[in-house]
XYZ file of C-alpha atoms in Angstrom:
219
model
C 232.745 150.657 112.995
C 230.969 147.555 111.922
C 230.791 144.925 114.596
C 230.876 141.167 113.477
C 227.724 139.480 114.377
C 227.236 135.767 115.440
C 224.146 133.878 114.531
C 220.983 133.808 116.424
C 221.328 130.093 116.683
C 224.613 130.499 118.591
C 223.084 133.137 120.779
C 220.241 130.644 121.567
C 222.634 127.923 122.546
C 224.526 130.191 124.817
C 221.260 131.173 126.594
C 220.985 127.584 127.822
C 224.470 127.609 129.478
C 225.037 129.121 133.024
C 228.008 131.305 133.596
C 229.559 128.736 135.904
C 230.072 126.408 132.921
C 231.213 129.062 130.679
C 233.871 130.248 133.133
C 235.082 126.722 133.692
C 235.404 126.368 129.827
C 237.396 129.660 129.742
C 239.641 128.140 132.617
C 238.239 130.929 134.911
C 239.502 133.676 132.497
C 237.235 136.257 131.187
C 235.053 136.183 134.293
C 234.368 139.493 135.779
C 235.060 140.538 139.391
C 232.588 139.204 141.893
C 231.909 142.795 142.848
C 229.790 143.281 139.674
C 226.385 141.930 140.623
C 222.806 141.960 139.126
C 220.436 144.518 140.461
C 217.693 141.929 140.627
C 217.226 138.153 140.259
C 216.379 135.928 138.483
C 218.276 137.357 135.536
C 219.941 136.212 132.368
C 221.534 138.105 129.493
C 223.229 136.906 126.340
C 224.297 139.251 123.764
C 227.123 141.172 121.976
C 228.881 144.043 123.590
C 228.621 147.763 122.737
C 231.527 149.232 124.697
C 231.721 152.489 126.510
C 234.884 153.874 127.958
C 233.985 156.579 130.392
C 236.084 159.182 132.286
C 235.472 159.122 135.959
C 231.826 160.084 136.797
C 231.085 161.050 133.135
C 228.262 159.276 131.078
C 228.096 161.324 127.861
C 228.929 158.320 125.636
C 226.445 155.988 127.314
C 223.734 158.109 125.956
C 224.892 157.853 122.358
C 225.722 154.180 122.821
C 222.108 153.372 123.348
C 221.352 154.621 119.787
C 224.145 152.879 118.297
C 223.375 149.439 119.824
C 221.236 147.019 117.948
C 218.192 145.189 119.469
C 219.490 142.447 121.757
C 222.989 144.123 122.156
C 224.522 144.768 125.728
C 226.007 147.859 126.781
C 229.259 147.372 128.604
C 230.545 150.527 130.326
C 234.114 150.929 131.690
C 233.451 153.447 134.525
C 237.044 153.036 135.881
C 235.622 151.315 138.984
C 234.559 154.657 140.526
C 231.740 154.306 142.908
C 230.952 157.729 144.203
C 229.132 158.960 141.027
C 226.360 157.122 139.356
C 226.845 157.000 135.468
C 223.541 155.195 134.670
C 219.990 155.777 135.940
C 216.405 155.825 135.015
C 216.370 157.986 132.071
C 218.957 155.703 130.223
C 217.084 152.844 131.258
C 213.834 153.952 129.691
C 215.691 154.872 126.463
C 217.508 151.482 126.463
C 214.207 149.552 127.036
C 212.737 151.548 124.106
C 215.644 150.586 121.883
C 215.497 146.747 122.670
C 218.800 146.775 124.552
C 219.076 143.600 126.413
C 221.218 144.442 129.441
C 223.938 146.822 130.911
C 227.195 145.908 132.648
C 228.850 148.624 134.479
C 232.219 148.792 136.386
C 230.897 151.576 138.523
C 227.707 152.800 140.178
C 223.980 153.459 139.179
C 221.158 155.311 140.617
C 217.274 155.220 140.406
C 217.644 151.529 141.513
C 213.831 151.113 142.314
C 212.975 152.510 138.910
C 215.303 150.341 136.960
C 214.061 147.288 138.855
C 210.490 148.151 137.991
C 211.491 148.613 134.260
C 213.086 145.058 134.427
C 216.079 145.967 132.360
C 218.952 143.669 133.543
C 221.764 145.837 135.086
C 224.975 144.569 136.580
C 227.004 147.021 138.519
C 229.290 147.520 141.463
C 227.354 149.955 143.498
C 224.393 152.317 144.054
C 224.538 156.002 144.826
C 222.131 159.063 144.544
C 225.102 161.199 143.368
C 224.512 161.965 139.655
C 227.007 162.142 136.698
C 228.716 165.013 135.118
C 229.032 165.665 131.415
C 232.186 167.538 131.127
C 234.817 165.141 129.778
C 235.270 163.029 126.765
C 234.238 159.512 126.424
C 234.726 156.746 123.674
C 232.351 154.250 122.079
C 233.149 150.802 120.561
C 236.789 150.692 121.585
C 238.560 147.900 123.439
C 237.818 148.416 127.242
C 238.515 146.838 130.616
C 235.285 146.082 132.748
C 235.328 144.207 135.917
C 238.931 143.012 135.361
C 238.271 141.587 131.870
C 239.219 142.914 128.439
C 236.149 143.438 126.425
C 236.154 144.368 122.647
C 233.161 145.471 120.624
C 231.166 142.349 119.627
C 232.348 140.077 122.347
C 229.575 137.926 123.693
C 228.528 138.923 127.365
C 226.763 136.302 129.320
C 225.351 137.340 132.651
C 223.082 135.574 135.331
C 222.850 135.404 139.134
C 226.323 134.144 139.640
C 228.064 137.000 137.610
C 229.232 138.049 134.207
C 231.482 136.183 131.674
C 233.088 137.640 128.523
C 233.545 135.296 125.494
C 235.840 136.653 122.762
C 234.440 136.395 119.296
C 237.033 133.956 118.104
C 236.190 131.598 120.983
C 232.460 131.417 120.658
C 232.194 128.296 118.641
C 234.591 126.406 120.949
C 232.874 127.649 124.198
C 229.584 126.422 122.935
C 231.006 123.041 122.036
C 232.944 122.453 125.324
C 229.953 123.916 127.445
C 227.522 121.564 125.930
C 229.890 118.672 126.626
C 230.516 119.918 130.202
C 226.776 120.273 130.928
C 226.198 116.613 129.751
C 229.034 115.534 131.975
C 227.720 117.402 134.988
C 224.343 115.675 134.485
C 226.087 112.320 134.576
C 227.768 113.217 137.881
C 224.522 114.220 139.487
C 223.043 110.999 138.546
C 226.020 109.175 140.307
C 225.944 111.414 143.285
C 222.272 110.714 143.759
C 223.013 106.977 143.713
C 225.549 107.500 146.518
C 228.723 107.470 144.648
C 231.250 109.804 146.485
C 232.248 113.078 144.694
C 235.936 112.254 145.449
C 235.587 109.226 143.179
C 233.673 110.929 140.532
C 235.956 113.732 140.213
C 239.194 111.726 140.711
C 240.043 113.341 143.964
C 241.080 110.265 145.891
C 244.295 110.172 144.102
C 244.949 113.696 144.710
C 244.160 113.302 148.516
C 246.876 110.784 148.587
C 249.277 112.672 146.346
C 249.035 115.786 148.524
C 249.114 113.701 151.787
C 245.977 115.573 152.989
C 245.584 115.050 156.785
C 242.394 113.224 157.665
C 241.450 113.019 161.374
C 238.680 110.468 161.882
């Protein structure tokens, strides 16, 4: 299948935006579970998804996905959340680096942790185990998947950093960029006011809610 591509200009804009702001702009939707963490920090990935749907403990399709992906793409692997068998390791990482893949997001476990860290390929995963994969079941590539509690379609934009991973559906890329830039500017103004001593409750309009919810305050 042919994946629709967004412009490099749009990707560059998204690289300047943290996942925290993107998550806020998506109303906390399309934010992967907190259990999916980067293997090392600092880290930042922004690219389009090549999806892999794997059976439990099987990683056949991930090998093929490496050679289907374009430079700068991100492999997103639905490993069914299974942790006791690694579906990504050092061999795939070397191949992925050679192909120019930007990063990997896995709803499962990896192995060869130190080797991957040395290679500096950004990998987000749920766990680490020495137990290797098998290659006995069928997998799928570039189909809609679920990863970290999020629906991911081929070509969706993946943004990952130290705080986690967000998924931006293709049809929402332009609006997310627009609102994220506006939100970032707004936050800068908040910070200026906070540094001048203005209470956050006033800046965020929380004083009214404190009264409305009749929050008990003992002084």
